[in-house]
């Protein structure tokens, strides 16, 4: 059986397809038994990956008939699921939903939880593409609950990402905030610091946009502190800039300037030209000249050096 052909390049897949077709031709001379249909299934999967949808669909339908004759429920479910993926790629979303549902019904009967999760995600994606957002959100919430029961954190995050897209589209920011809180919990369980940092920043952005600057500053500082612990310089710069922006909106101009000076120091250390330019423009909006910025930077660096010595 062909394993994870996502790892193959297009050229490798094309070569593999030719090899598989030769094997299929040899098997056809003997009999169209299990080995023949296993090869045919592999060929259909390669064709799906190569975007040869018509050929892939035709071969999957032959495999489905074979599994139906054998009354092989798992085989049928697998083919329905792959046809769901095929129609999703073809943007034939109604056909995709029908096939994913057929697969999911069988997986539900047979208590195949990971496969149910995959099917529900496929149904949700198709509904989202049809702009049936309420139905899509119902599916993703259901999928998230099943994934949570089976402690499948990555699938929970997949569902939350889709739900966030739906509620952002609907501009329901209270729900989006709650969903980002759940992504933070999931990333915490995975001990994924970068995921946690981005979640804190997203929570901060929502609060900032709603004018709740104190809560925004708290979230941005949490993300920045994690960035410092993880030594992710780009995210430290981003976090300091977010905090500086909130201080500015609160009228705390000196504190805001100090945050931007700190961010500029880091940006110069890592030679991030875009960040340097953006921060310099922001500092100039405070009425600072190039010489003012350089003087404040020199003062910041001397204080930082003194603090290191005293430690």
PDB file of C-alpha atoms in Angstrom:
ATOM      1  CA  UNK A   1       0.000   0.000   0.000  1.00  0.00           C
ATOM      2  CA  UNK A   2       1.254   3.500  -0.876  1.00  0.00           C
ATOM      3  CA  UNK A   3       2.144   5.466   2.259  1.00  0.00           C
ATOM      4  CA  UNK A   4       1.975   9.287   2.572  1.00  0.00           C
ATOM      5  CA  UNK A   5       2.606  10.263  -1.032  1.00  0.00           C
ATOM      6  CA  UNK A   6       2.491  13.945   0.039  1.00  0.00           C
ATOM      7  CA  UNK A   7       6.231  13.537   0.596  1.00  0.00           C
ATOM      8  CA  UNK A   8       6.869  12.873  -3.119  1.00  0.00           C
ATOM      9  CA  UNK A   9       7.677  15.588  -5.674  1.00  0.00           C
ATOM     10  CA  UNK A  10       5.553  15.826  -8.834  1.00  0.00           C
ATOM     11  CA  UNK A  11       8.319  14.244 -10.883  1.00  0.00           C
ATOM     12  CA  UNK A  12       8.609  11.353  -8.407  1.00  0.00           C
ATOM     13  CA  UNK A  13       4.824  10.867  -8.458  1.00  0.00           C
ATOM     14  CA  UNK A  14       4.787  10.759 -12.260  1.00  0.00           C
ATOM     15  CA  UNK A  15       7.563   8.125 -12.240  1.00  0.00           C
ATOM     16  CA  UNK A  16       5.752   6.143  -9.555  1.00  0.00           C
ATOM     17  CA  UNK A  17       2.507   6.299 -11.540  1.00  0.00           C
ATOM     18  CA  UNK A  18       4.210   4.769 -14.598  1.00  0.00           C
ATOM     19  CA  UNK A  19       5.662   1.975 -12.455  1.00  0.00           C
ATOM     20  CA  UNK A  20       2.293   1.276 -10.826  1.00  0.00           C
ATOM     21  CA  UNK A  21       0.501   1.185 -14.187  1.00  0.00           C
ATOM     22  CA  UNK A  22       2.992  -1.449 -15.424  1.00  0.00           C
ATOM     23  CA  UNK A  23       2.360  -3.563 -12.314  1.00  0.00           C
ATOM     24  CA  UNK A  24      -1.401  -3.170 -12.810  1.00  0.00           C
ATOM     25  CA  UNK A  25      -1.163  -4.369 -16.400  1.00  0.00           C
ATOM     26  CA  UNK A  26       0.730  -7.476 -15.257  1.00  0.00           C
ATOM     27  CA  UNK A  27      -1.826  -8.192 -12.510  1.00  0.00           C
ATOM     28  CA  UNK A  28      -4.695  -7.761 -14.965  1.00  0.00           C
ATOM     29  CA  UNK A  29      -3.306 -10.682 -16.983  1.00  0.00           C
ATOM     30  CA  UNK A  30      -3.641 -12.910 -13.911  1.00  0.00           C
ATOM     31  CA  UNK A  31      -6.846 -11.777 -12.178  1.00  0.00           C
ATOM     32  CA  UNK A  32      -8.627  -8.734 -10.861  1.00  0.00           C
ATOM     33  CA  UNK A  33      -8.389  -9.743  -7.209  1.00  0.00           C
ATOM     34  CA  UNK A  34      -7.365  -7.915  -4.029  1.00  0.00           C
ATOM     35  CA  UNK A  35      -3.819  -7.180  -5.215  1.00  0.00           C
ATOM     36  CA  UNK A  36      -5.132  -5.671  -8.442  1.00  0.00           C
ATOM     37  CA  UNK A  37      -7.513  -3.317  -6.613  1.00  0.00           C
ATOM     38  CA  UNK A  38      -4.852  -2.370  -4.069  1.00  0.00           C
ATOM     39  CA  UNK A  39      -2.640  -1.222  -6.935  1.00  0.00           C
ATOM     40  CA  UNK A  40      -5.603   0.519  -8.569  1.00  0.00           C
ATOM     41  CA  UNK A  41      -6.309   2.346  -5.299  1.00  0.00           C
ATOM     42  CA  UNK A  42      -2.670   3.476  -5.107  1.00  0.00           C
ATOM     43  CA  UNK A  43      -2.839   4.658  -8.720  1.00  0.00           C
ATOM     44  CA  UNK A  44      -6.021   6.635  -8.022  1.00  0.00           C
ATOM     45  CA  UNK A  45      -4.323   8.304  -5.046  1.00  0.00           C
ATOM     46  CA  UNK A  46      -1.301   9.301  -7.146  1.00  0.00           C
ATOM     47  CA  UNK A  47      -3.621  10.625  -9.860  1.00  0.00           C
ATOM     48  CA  UNK A  48      -5.479  12.630  -7.213  1.00  0.00           C
ATOM     49  CA  UNK A  49      -2.183  14.163  -6.035  1.00  0.00           C
ATOM     50  CA  UNK A  50      -1.244  15.004  -9.626  1.00  0.00           C
ATOM     51  CA  UNK A  51      -4.606  16.659 -10.272  1.00  0.00           C
ATOM     52  CA  UNK A  52      -5.693  13.978 -12.760  1.00  0.00           C
ATOM     53  CA  UNK A  53      -9.179  14.083 -11.305  1.00  0.00           C
ATOM     54  CA  UNK A  54     -11.168  12.328 -14.025  1.00  0.00           C
ATOM     55  CA  UNK A  55      -8.833   9.327 -14.127  1.00  0.00           C
ATOM     56  CA  UNK A  56      -8.652   9.213 -10.338  1.00  0.00           C
ATOM     57  CA  UNK A  57     -12.443   9.355  -9.947  1.00  0.00           C
ATOM     58  CA  UNK A  58     -12.942   6.587 -12.517  1.00  0.00           C
ATOM     59  CA  UNK A  59     -10.479   4.316 -10.713  1.00  0.00           C
ATOM     60  CA  UNK A  60     -11.949   5.045  -7.290  1.00  0.00           C
ATOM     61  CA  UNK A  61     -15.422   4.126  -8.573  1.00  0.00           C
ATOM     62  CA  UNK A  62     -14.038   0.754  -9.737  1.00  0.00           C
ATOM     63  CA  UNK A  63     -12.495   0.225  -6.295  1.00  0.00           C
ATOM     64  CA  UNK A  64     -15.796   1.159  -4.634  1.00  0.00           C
ATOM     65  CA  UNK A  65     -17.693  -1.464  -6.671  1.00  0.00           C
ATOM     66  CA  UNK A  66     -15.098  -4.066  -5.680  1.00  0.00           C
ATOM     67  CA  UNK A  67     -15.424  -3.248  -1.968  1.00  0.00           C
ATOM     68  CA  UNK A  68     -19.220  -3.273  -2.262  1.00  0.00           C
ATOM     69  CA  UNK A  69     -19.119  -6.772  -3.777  1.00  0.00           C
ATOM     70  CA  UNK A  70     -16.901  -7.915  -0.906  1.00  0.00           C
ATOM     71  CA  UNK A  71     -19.154  -6.099   1.603  1.00  0.00           C
ATOM     72  CA  UNK A  72     -15.958  -4.512   2.920  1.00  0.00           C
ATOM     73  CA  UNK A  73     -17.316  -1.537   4.906  1.00  0.00           C
ATOM     74  CA  UNK A  74     -13.930  -0.039   5.786  1.00  0.00           C
ATOM     75  CA  UNK A  75     -12.813  -0.275   2.161  1.00  0.00           C
ATOM     76  CA  UNK A  76     -15.982   1.510   1.047  1.00  0.00           C
ATOM     77  CA  UNK A  77     -15.566   4.216   3.680  1.00  0.00           C
ATOM     78  CA  UNK A  78     -11.955   4.810   2.619  1.00  0.00           C
ATOM     79  CA  UNK A  79     -12.980   5.280  -1.018  1.00  0.00           C
ATOM     80  CA  UNK A  80     -15.889   7.591  -0.103  1.00  0.00           C
ATOM     81  CA  UNK A  81     -13.501   9.700   1.972  1.00  0.00           C
ATOM     82  CA  UNK A  82     -10.990   9.953  -0.856  1.00  0.00           C
ATOM     83  CA  UNK A  83     -13.758  10.864  -3.293  1.00  0.00           C
ATOM     84  CA  UNK A  84     -14.771  13.577  -0.805  1.00  0.00           C
ATOM     85  CA  UNK A  85     -11.233  14.944  -0.984  1.00  0.00           C
ATOM     86  CA  UNK A  86     -11.204  14.659  -4.783  1.00  0.00           C
ATOM     87  CA  UNK A  87     -14.438  16.646  -5.187  1.00  0.00           C
ATOM     88  CA  UNK A  88     -13.206  19.213  -2.646  1.00  0.00           C
ATOM     89  CA  UNK A  89     -10.098  19.755  -4.809  1.00  0.00           C
ATOM     90  CA  UNK A  90     -12.344  19.977  -7.909  1.00  0.00           C
ATOM     91  CA  UNK A  91     -14.466  22.594  -6.073  1.00  0.00           C
ATOM     92  CA  UNK A  92     -17.542  20.380  -6.515  1.00  0.00           C
ATOM     93  CA  UNK A  93     -18.509  20.984  -2.913  1.00  0.00           C
ATOM     94  CA  UNK A  94     -21.955  19.342  -2.842  1.00  0.00           C
ATOM     95  CA  UNK A  95     -20.527  16.089  -4.220  1.00  0.00           C
ATOM     96  CA  UNK A  96     -17.696  16.371  -1.707  1.00  0.00           C
ATOM     97  CA  UNK A  97     -20.171  16.645   1.187  1.00  0.00           C
ATOM     98  CA  UNK A  98     -22.181  13.641  -0.054  1.00  0.00           C
ATOM     99  CA  UNK A  99     -19.093  11.439  -0.183  1.00  0.00           C
ATOM    100  CA  UNK A 100     -17.664  12.597   3.137  1.00  0.00           C
ATOM    101  CA  UNK A 101     -21.069  11.957   4.751  1.00  0.00           C
ATOM    102  CA  UNK A 102     -21.214   8.433   3.285  1.00  0.00           C
ATOM    103  CA  UNK A 103     -17.727   7.754   4.675  1.00  0.00           C
ATOM    104  CA  UNK A 104     -18.560   9.304   8.040  1.00  0.00           C
ATOM    105  CA  UNK A 105     -21.724   7.197   8.458  1.00  0.00           C
ATOM    106  CA  UNK A 106     -19.686   4.009   8.071  1.00  0.00           C
ATOM    107  CA  UNK A 107     -16.873   5.227  10.343  1.00  0.00           C
ATOM    108  CA  UNK A 108     -19.476   6.159  12.966  1.00  0.00           C
ATOM    109  CA  UNK A 109     -20.980   2.656  12.820  1.00  0.00           C
ATOM    110  CA  UNK A 110     -17.519   1.122  13.163  1.00  0.00           C
ATOM    111  CA  UNK A 111     -16.363   3.578  15.891  1.00  0.00           C
ATOM    112  CA  UNK A 112     -13.404   4.830  13.843  1.00  0.00           C
ATOM    113  CA  UNK A 113     -12.857   8.165  15.631  1.00  0.00           C
ATOM    114  CA  UNK A 114      -9.801   9.613  13.768  1.00  0.00           C
ATOM    115  CA  UNK A 115     -11.481   8.893  10.438  1.00  0.00           C
ATOM    116  CA  UNK A 116     -14.721  10.545  11.623  1.00  0.00           C
ATOM    117  CA  UNK A 117     -12.724  13.661  12.524  1.00  0.00           C
ATOM    118  CA  UNK A 118     -11.152  13.746   9.041  1.00  0.00           C
ATOM    119  CA  UNK A 119     -14.567  13.421   7.368  1.00  0.00           C
ATOM    120  CA  UNK A 120     -16.150  16.139   9.508  1.00  0.00           C
ATOM    121  CA  UNK A 121     -13.295  18.515   8.700  1.00  0.00           C
ATOM    122  CA  UNK A 122     -13.864  17.789   5.001  1.00  0.00           C
ATOM    123  CA  UNK A 123     -17.617  18.449   5.310  1.00  0.00           C
ATOM    124  CA  UNK A 124     -16.921  21.681   7.196  1.00  0.00           C
ATOM    125  CA  UNK A 125     -14.459  22.866   4.543  1.00  0.00           C
ATOM    126  CA  UNK A 126     -16.978  22.199   1.767  1.00  0.00           C
ATOM    127  CA  UNK A 127     -19.762  24.028   3.640  1.00  0.00           C
ATOM    128  CA  UNK A 128     -17.412  26.962   4.279  1.00  0.00           C
ATOM    129  CA  UNK A 129     -16.639  27.159   0.565  1.00  0.00           C
ATOM    130  CA  UNK A 130     -20.372  27.124  -0.174  1.00  0.00           C
ATOM    131  CA  UNK A 131     -20.647  30.094   2.238  1.00  0.00           C
ATOM    132  CA  UNK A 132     -22.991  28.053   4.451  1.00  0.00           C
ATOM    133  CA  UNK A 133     -21.254  29.432   7.508  1.00  0.00           C
ATOM    134  CA  UNK A 134     -23.753  28.472  10.220  1.00  0.00           C
ATOM    135  CA  UNK A 135     -23.800  24.829   9.067  1.00  0.00           C
ATOM    136  CA  UNK A 136     -20.006  24.852   8.752  1.00  0.00           C
ATOM    137  CA  UNK A 137     -19.571  26.187  12.291  1.00  0.00           C
ATOM    138  CA  UNK A 138     -21.926  23.491  13.644  1.00  0.00           C
ATOM    139  CA  UNK A 139     -19.774  20.815  11.975  1.00  0.00           C
ATOM    140  CA  UNK A 140     -16.486  22.272  13.228  1.00  0.00           C
ATOM    141  CA  UNK A 141     -17.836  22.589  16.792  1.00  0.00           C
ATOM    142  CA  UNK A 142     -18.992  18.950  16.629  1.00  0.00           C
ATOM    143  CA  UNK A 143     -15.624  17.887  15.234  1.00  0.00           C
ATOM    144  CA  UNK A 144     -13.780  19.862  17.903  1.00  0.00           C
ATOM    145  CA  UNK A 145     -15.801  18.127  20.643  1.00  0.00           C
ATOM    146  CA  UNK A 146     -14.995  14.664  19.242  1.00  0.00           C
ATOM    147  CA  UNK A 147     -11.315  15.625  18.907  1.00  0.00           C
ATOM    148  CA  UNK A 148     -11.317  16.916  22.479  1.00  0.00           C
ATOM    149  CA  UNK A 149     -12.797  13.639  23.790  1.00  0.00           C
ATOM    150  CA  UNK A 150     -10.020  11.721  22.034  1.00  0.00           C
ATOM    151  CA  UNK A 151      -7.328  14.258  23.077  1.00  0.00           C
ATOM    152  CA  UNK A 152      -6.460  15.026  19.442  1.00  0.00           C
ATOM    153  CA  UNK A 153      -5.006  18.501  20.049  1.00  0.00           C
ATOM    154  CA  UNK A 154      -3.895  19.082  16.440  1.00  0.00           C
ATOM    155  CA  UNK A 155      -7.421  18.427  15.136  1.00  0.00           C
ATOM    156  CA  UNK A 156      -8.852  20.728  17.825  1.00  0.00           C
ATOM    157  CA  UNK A 157      -6.530  23.453  16.554  1.00  0.00           C
ATOM    158  CA  UNK A 158      -7.566  22.760  12.938  1.00  0.00           C
ATOM    159  CA  UNK A 159     -11.229  23.169  13.894  1.00  0.00           C
ATOM    160  CA  UNK A 160     -10.582  26.308  15.958  1.00  0.00           C
ATOM    161  CA  UNK A 161      -8.694  27.854  13.040  1.00  0.00           C
ATOM    162  CA  UNK A 162     -11.682  27.242  10.752  1.00  0.00           C
ATOM    163  CA  UNK A 163     -14.134  28.545  13.354  1.00  0.00           C
ATOM    164  CA  UNK A 164     -12.048  31.702  13.794  1.00  0.00           C
ATOM    165  CA  UNK A 165     -12.175  32.262  10.010  1.00  0.00           C
ATOM    166  CA  UNK A 166     -15.975  31.885  10.076  1.00  0.00           C
ATOM    167  CA  UNK A 167     -16.578  34.255  12.983  1.00  0.00           C
ATOM    168  CA  UNK A 168     -14.036  36.800  11.701  1.00  0.00           C
ATOM    169  CA  UNK A 169     -15.997  36.819   8.446  1.00  0.00           C
ATOM    170  CA  UNK A 170     -19.166  37.423  10.467  1.00  0.00           C
ATOM    171  CA  UNK A 171     -17.329  40.028  12.603  1.00  0.00           C
ATOM    172  CA  UNK A 172     -18.454  38.344  15.821  1.00  0.00           C
ATOM    173  CA  UNK A 173     -15.397  39.409  17.821  1.00  0.00           C
ATOM    174  CA  UNK A 174     -16.631  38.119  21.192  1.00  0.00           C
ATOM    175  CA  UNK A 175     -16.735  34.573  19.797  1.00  0.00           C
ATOM    176  CA  UNK A 176     -13.401  35.065  18.014  1.00  0.00           C
ATOM    177  CA  UNK A 177     -11.832  36.174  21.322  1.00  0.00           C
ATOM    178  CA  UNK A 178     -13.206  33.080  23.057  1.00  0.00           C
ATOM    179  CA  UNK A 179     -11.873  30.847  20.267  1.00  0.00           C
ATOM    180  CA  UNK A 180      -8.403  32.388  20.484  1.00  0.00           C
ATOM    181  CA  UNK A 181      -8.531  31.634  24.218  1.00  0.00           C
ATOM    182  CA  UNK A 182      -9.157  27.986  23.339  1.00  0.00           C
ATOM    183  CA  UNK A 183      -6.253  27.970  20.863  1.00  0.00           C
ATOM    184  CA  UNK A 184      -4.048  29.306  23.661  1.00  0.00           C
ATOM    185  CA  UNK A 185      -5.123  26.403  25.889  1.00  0.00           C
ATOM    186  CA  UNK A 186      -4.397  23.901  23.110  1.00  0.00           C
ATOM    187  CA  UNK A 187      -0.958  25.335  22.358  1.00  0.00           C
ATOM    188  CA  UNK A 188      -0.217  25.308  26.105  1.00  0.00           C
ATOM    189  CA  UNK A 189      -0.992  21.573  26.236  1.00  0.00           C
ATOM    190  CA  UNK A 190       1.381  21.029  23.299  1.00  0.00           C
ATOM    191  CA  UNK A 191       3.993  23.295  24.964  1.00  0.00           C
ATOM    192  CA  UNK A 192       4.148  25.142  21.642  1.00  0.00           C
ATOM    193  CA  UNK A 193       5.563  28.527  22.676  1.00  0.00           C
ATOM    194  CA  UNK A 194       5.261  30.122  19.249  1.00  0.00           C
ATOM    195  CA  UNK A 195       1.595  29.111  19.037  1.00  0.00           C
ATOM    196  CA  UNK A 196       1.008  30.527  22.527  1.00  0.00           C
ATOM    197  CA  UNK A 197       2.752  33.793  21.614  1.00  0.00           C
ATOM    198  CA  UNK A 198       0.643  34.273  18.468  1.00  0.00           C
ATOM    199  CA  UNK A 199      -2.530  33.458  20.454  1.00  0.00           C
ATOM    200  CA  UNK A 200      -1.653  36.098  23.088  1.00  0.00           C
ATOM    201  CA  UNK A 201      -0.966  38.636  20.339  1.00  0.00           C
ATOM    202  CA  UNK A 202      -4.279  37.854  18.609  1.00  0.00           C
ATOM    203  CA  UNK A 203      -6.152  38.207  21.917  1.00  0.00           C
ATOM    204  CA  UNK A 204      -4.389  41.536  22.420  1.00  0.00           C
ATOM    205  CA  UNK A 205      -5.281  42.767  18.930  1.00  0.00           C
ATOM    206  CA  UNK A 206      -8.995  42.087  19.532  1.00  0.00           C
ATOM    207  CA  UNK A 207      -8.907  43.944  22.872  1.00  0.00           C
ATOM    208  CA  UNK A 208      -6.927  46.807  21.319  1.00  0.00           C
ATOM    209  CA  UNK A 209      -9.462  47.134  18.500  1.00  0.00           C
ATOM    210  CA  UNK A 210     -12.248  47.275  21.108  1.00  0.00           C
ATOM    211  CA  UNK A 211     -10.418  50.033  23.021  1.00  0.00           C
ATOM    212  CA  UNK A 212      -9.664  47.835  26.052  1.00  0.00           C
ATOM    213  CA  UNK A 213      -6.018  48.881  26.182  1.00  0.00           C
ATOM    214  CA  UNK A 214      -5.187  47.535  29.650  1.00  0.00           C
ATOM    215  CA  UNK A 215      -6.257  43.996  28.719  1.00  0.00           C
ATOM    216  CA  UNK A 216      -4.529  44.384  25.345  1.00  0.00           C
ATOM    217  CA  UNK A 217      -1.280  45.421  27.065  1.00  0.00           C
ATOM    218  CA  UNK A 218      -1.564  42.417  29.391  1.00  0.00           C
ATOM    219  CA  UNK A 219      -1.942  40.004  26.446  1.00  0.00           C
ATOM    220  CA  UNK A 220       0.836  41.672  24.443  1.00  0.00           C
ATOM    221  CA  UNK A 221       3.190  41.565  27.447  1.00  0.00           C
ATOM    222  CA  UNK A 222       2.403  37.876  28.025  1.00  0.00           C
ATOM    223  CA  UNK A 223       3.273  37.173  24.391  1.00  0.00           C
ATOM    224  CA  UNK A 224       6.409  39.332  24.551  1.00  0.00           C
ATOM    225  CA  UNK A 225       7.665  37.639  27.730  1.00  0.00           C
ATOM    226  CA  UNK A 226       7.185  34.226  26.109  1.00  0.00           C
ATOM    227  CA  UNK A 227       9.055  35.518  23.048  1.00  0.00           C
ATOM    228  CA  UNK A 228      11.943  36.570  25.298  1.00  0.00           C
ATOM    229  CA  UNK A 229      11.951  33.160  27.022  1.00  0.00           C
ATOM    230  CA  UNK A 230      11.961  31.480  23.597  1.00  0.00           C
ATOM    231  CA  UNK A 231      14.515  33.948  22.182  1.00  0.00           C
ATOM    232  CA  UNK A 232      12.373  34.636  19.087  1.00  0.00           C
ATOM    233  CA  UNK A 233      13.678  38.112  18.232  1.00  0.00           C
ATOM    234  CA  UNK A 234      11.120  38.924  15.505  1.00  0.00           C
ATOM    235  CA  UNK A 235       8.243  38.251  17.921  1.00  0.00           C
ATOM    236  CA  UNK A 236       9.926  40.239  20.723  1.00  0.00           C
ATOM    237  CA  UNK A 237      10.096  43.228  18.355  1.00  0.00           C
ATOM    238  CA  UNK A 238       6.446  42.726  17.378  1.00  0.00           C
ATOM    239  CA  UNK A 239       5.346  42.441  21.027  1.00  0.00           C
ATOM    240  CA  UNK A 240       7.240  45.565  22.131  1.00  0.00           C
ATOM    241  CA  UNK A 241       5.716  47.480  19.205  1.00  0.00           C
ATOM    242  CA  UNK A 242       2.192  46.313  20.147  1.00  0.00           C
ATOM    243  CA  UNK A 243       2.707  47.476  23.745  1.00  0.00           C
ATOM    244  CA  UNK A 244       4.129  50.788  22.537  1.00  0.00           C
ATOM    245  CA  UNK A 245       1.094  51.297  20.304  1.00  0.00           C
ATOM    246  CA  UNK A 246      -1.308  50.763  23.235  1.00  0.00           C
ATOM    247  CA  UNK A 247       0.652  53.174  25.439  1.00  0.00           C
ATOM    248  CA  UNK A 248       0.369  55.733  22.623  1.00  0.00           C
ATOM    249  CA  UNK A 249      -3.423  55.334  22.456  1.00  0.00           C
ATOM    250  CA  UNK A 250      -3.565  55.809  26.239  1.00  0.00           C
ATOM    251  CA  UNK A 251      -1.566  59.047  25.972  1.00  0.00           C
ATOM    252  CA  UNK A 252       1.417  57.502  27.789  1.00  0.00           C
ATOM    253  CA  UNK A 253       3.799  58.920  25.198  1.00  0.00           C
ATOM    254  CA  UNK A 254       7.088  58.554  27.076  1.00  0.00           C
ATOM    255  CA  UNK A 255       6.364  54.882  27.896  1.00  0.00           C
ATOM    256  CA  UNK A 256       5.321  54.324  24.292  1.00  0.00           C
ATOM    257  CA  UNK A 257       8.546  55.882  22.980  1.00  0.00           C
ATOM    258  CA  UNK A 258      10.634  53.710  25.331  1.00  0.00           C
ATOM    259  CA  UNK A 259       8.964  50.545  24.009  1.00  0.00           C
ATOM    260  CA  UNK A 260       9.713  51.562  20.428  1.00  0.00           C
ATOM    261  CA  UNK A 261      13.342  52.407  21.290  1.00  0.00           C
ATOM    262  CA  UNK A 262      13.720  48.954  22.856  1.00  0.00           C
ATOM    263  CA  UNK A 263      12.184  47.366  19.732  1.00  0.00           C
ATOM    264  CA  UNK A 264      14.457  49.439  17.466  1.00  0.00           C
ATOM    265  CA  UNK A 265      17.540  48.303  19.399  1.00  0.00           C
ATOM    266  CA  UNK A 266      16.583  44.652  18.804  1.00  0.00           C
ATOM    267  CA  UNK A 267      15.679  45.278  15.153  1.00  0.00           C
ATOM    268  CA  UNK A 268      19.127  46.813  14.561  1.00  0.00           C
ATOM    269  CA  UNK A 269      20.788  43.884  16.328  1.00  0.00           C
ATOM    270  CA  UNK A 270      19.178  41.390  13.949  1.00  0.00           C
ATOM    271  CA  UNK A 271      19.435  43.787  10.962  1.00  0.00           C
ATOM    272  CA  UNK A 272      15.720  43.656  10.207  1.00  0.00           C
ATOM    273  CA  UNK A 273      15.499  46.493   7.659  1.00  0.00           C
ATOM    274  CA  UNK A 274      11.692  46.551   7.450  1.00  0.00           C
ATOM    275  CA  UNK A 275      11.257  46.635  11.229  1.00  0.00           C
ATOM    276  CA  UNK A 276      13.937  49.357  11.578  1.00  0.00           C
ATOM    277  CA  UNK A 277      12.230  51.532   8.960  1.00  0.00           C
ATOM    278  CA  UNK A 278       8.737  51.073  10.426  1.00  0.00           C
ATOM    279  CA  UNK A 279       9.849  51.834  13.990  1.00  0.00           C
ATOM    280  CA  UNK A 280      11.862  54.883  12.879  1.00  0.00           C
ATOM    281  CA  UNK A 281       8.772  56.253  11.103  1.00  0.00           C
ATOM    282  CA  UNK A 282       6.688  55.718  14.265  1.00  0.00           C
ATOM    283  CA  UNK A 283       9.301  57.444  16.435  1.00  0.00           C
ATOM    284  CA  UNK A 284       9.430  60.378  14.024  1.00  0.00           C
ATOM    285  CA  UNK A 285       5.649  60.700  14.440  1.00  0.00           C
ATOM    286  CA  UNK A 286       6.488  61.614  18.061  1.00  0.00           C
ATOM    287  CA  UNK A 287       8.393  64.601  16.654  1.00  0.00           C
ATOM    288  CA  UNK A 288      11.803  62.940  17.057  1.00  0.00           C
ATOM    289  CA  UNK A 289      14.623  63.646  14.614  1.00  0.00           C
ATOM    290  CA  UNK A 290      17.227  61.092  13.508  1.00  0.00           C
ATOM    291  CA  UNK A 291      19.677  62.549  16.038  1.00  0.00           C
ATOM    292  CA  UNK A 292      17.029  62.324  18.822  1.00  0.00           C
ATOM    293  CA  UNK A 293      16.461  58.658  17.998  1.00  0.00           C
ATOM    294  CA  UNK A 294      20.209  57.921  17.988  1.00  0.00           C
ATOM    295  CA  UNK A 295      20.651  59.741  21.325  1.00  0.00           C
ATOM    296  CA  UNK A 296      17.820  57.739  22.937  1.00  0.00           C
ATOM    297  CA  UNK A 297      19.214  54.517  21.492  1.00  0.00           C
ATOM    298  CA  UNK A 298      22.664  55.293  22.902  1.00  0.00           C
ATOM    299  CA  UNK A 299      21.118  56.032  26.321  1.00  0.00           C
ATOM    300  CA  UNK A 300      19.091  52.775  26.186  1.00  0.00           C
ATOM    301  CA  UNK A 301      22.203  50.757  25.302  1.00  0.00           C
ATOM    302  CA  UNK A 302      24.307  52.330  28.041  1.00  0.00           C
ATOM    303  CA  UNK A 303      21.598  51.562  30.627  1.00  0.00           C
ATOM    304  CA  UNK A 304      21.324  48.010  29.314  1.00  0.00           C
ATOM    305  CA  UNK A 305      25.112  47.604  29.559  1.00  0.00           C
ATOM    306  CA  UNK A 306      25.168  49.052  33.115  1.00  0.00           C
ATOM    307  CA  UNK A 307      22.375  46.680  34.168  1.00  0.00           C
ATOM    308  CA  UNK A 308      24.313  43.695  32.800  1.00  0.00           C
ATOM    309  CA  UNK A 309      27.425  44.709  34.770  1.00  0.00           C
ATOM    310  CA  UNK A 310      25.437  45.182  37.993  1.00  0.00           C
ATOM    311  CA  UNK A 311      23.905  41.716  37.588  1.00  0.00           C
TER     312      UNK A 311
END
